[in-house]
Coordinates of C-alpha atoms in Angstrom, one line a residue:
X1 CA 9.1 30.2 -31.6
X2 CA 10.7 33.4 -33.1
X3 CA 12.0 35.0 -29.9
X4 CA 10.8 36.5 -26.6
X5 CA 10.8 40.1 -25.4
X6 CA 13.1 40.6 -22.5
X7 CA 10.3 41.9 -20.2
X8 CA 8.4 38.4 -20.7
X9 CA 11.5 36.4 -19.4
X10 CA 10.8 35.0 -15.9
X11 CA 12.9 31.8 -15.9
X12 CA 16.1 30.8 -17.6
X13 CA 17.3 27.1 -17.5
X14 CA 20.9 26.2 -17.8
X15 CA 20.8 22.8 -19.4
X16 CA 23.8 20.4 -19.6
X17 CA 24.3 16.7 -20.1
X18 CA 23.9 15.7 -16.4
X19 CA 22.8 18.9 -14.8
X20 CA 25.9 19.2 -12.6
X21 CA 29.3 21.0 -12.7
X22 CA 29.7 23.5 -15.4
X23 CA 26.0 24.3 -15.6
X24 CA 25.8 24.9 -11.9
X25 CA 28.7 27.4 -12.3
X26 CA 27.1 29.2 -15.1
X27 CA 23.6 29.4 -13.3
X28 CA 25.3 30.9 -10.3
X29 CA 27.0 33.5 -12.2
X30 CA 23.8 34.3 -14.1
X31 CA 21.8 34.6 -10.8
X32 CA 24.3 37.3 -9.5
X33 CA 24.3 39.1 -12.9
X34 CA 20.4 39.1 -13.2
X35 CA 19.7 39.6 -9.3
X36 CA 17.9 42.9 -9.8
X37 CA 15.8 41.9 -12.7
X38 CA 13.7 39.3 -11.0
X39 CA 14.6 36.5 -13.5
X40 CA 15.1 33.2 -11.8
X41 CA 18.0 31.1 -13.2
X42 CA 18.1 27.2 -12.7
X43 CA 20.2 24.3 -13.8
X44 CA 18.9 20.9 -15.0
X45 CA 19.9 18.0 -17.2
X46 CA 19.0 18.7 -20.9
X47 CA 16.4 15.9 -21.0
X48 CA 14.6 17.5 -18.0
X49 CA 13.9 21.1 -19.0
X50 CA 10.8 22.3 -17.3
X51 CA 7.8 23.5 -19.0
X52 CA 7.9 26.9 -17.3
X53 CA 11.3 27.8 -18.8
X54 CA 11.3 30.8 -20.9
X55 CA 14.8 30.7 -22.2
X56 CA 17.1 27.5 -22.2
X57 CA 20.9 28.0 -22.2
X58 CA 22.9 25.0 -23.3
X59 CA 26.4 24.1 -24.9
X60 CA 26.1 24.2 -28.7
X61 CA 26.9 20.4 -28.7
X62 CA 23.5 19.7 -26.6
X63 CA 21.4 22.0 -28.7
X64 CA 19.5 19.4 -30.7
X65 CA 18.8 17.5 -27.6
X66 CA 17.5 20.6 -25.9
X67 CA 15.2 21.6 -29.0
X68 CA 13.9 18.0 -28.7
X69 CA 13.2 18.2 -25.0
X70 CA 11.8 21.7 -25.0
X71 CA 10.3 22.4 -28.4
X72 CA 9.0 26.0 -28.8
X73 CA 11.4 27.3 -26.0
X74 CA 13.8 30.1 -27.0
X75 CA 17.2 28.4 -27.1
X76 CA 20.6 30.1 -26.6
X77 CA 23.4 27.9 -27.5
X78 CA 26.8 28.8 -26.4
X79 CA 30.5 27.4 -26.9
X80 CA 32.1 28.3 -23.5
X81 CA 30.6 28.1 -19.9
X82 CA 32.2 31.5 -18.7
X83 CA 32.5 34.7 -20.9
X84 CA 30.7 33.4 -24.0
X85 CA 29.3 36.2 -26.0
X86 CA 26.0 34.6 -26.4
X87 CA 25.6 34.5 -22.8
X88 CA 26.7 38.1 -22.4
X89 CA 24.1 39.2 -25.1
X90 CA 21.4 37.5 -23.2
X91 CA 22.3 39.2 -19.9
X92 CA 22.5 42.6 -21.6
X93 CA 19.3 42.1 -23.4
X94 CA 17.5 41.3 -20.3
X95 CA 19.0 44.2 -18.4
X96 CA 18.5 46.9 -21.1
X97 CA 15.3 45.5 -22.9
X98 CA 14.9 43.9 -26.4
X99 CA 14.2 40.5 -28.0
X100 CA 16.1 37.3 -27.4
X101 CA 15.9 35.3 -30.6
X102 CA 15.3 31.7 -30.8

């Protein structure tokens, strides 16, 4: 998948190793930031990414596992859980329009 238009994003999954802890914090932050957009944000273990995910956010160290678990989904890897530029770009693109690249 090359990317997804921001208007087609309905569900973001924050995936981590166990689906707890840091991913819960990031998912909560994203829910607040995207509250007015209608985009839902959930967290899950990387091996349990649901089929209805439009965008998957995960730590760069888990990107290969996320790609294997959710082939064809737009994957946005990041380095730090709070304040990462990749996450900021995703939020800004959803709010302002544009394409999120895989």
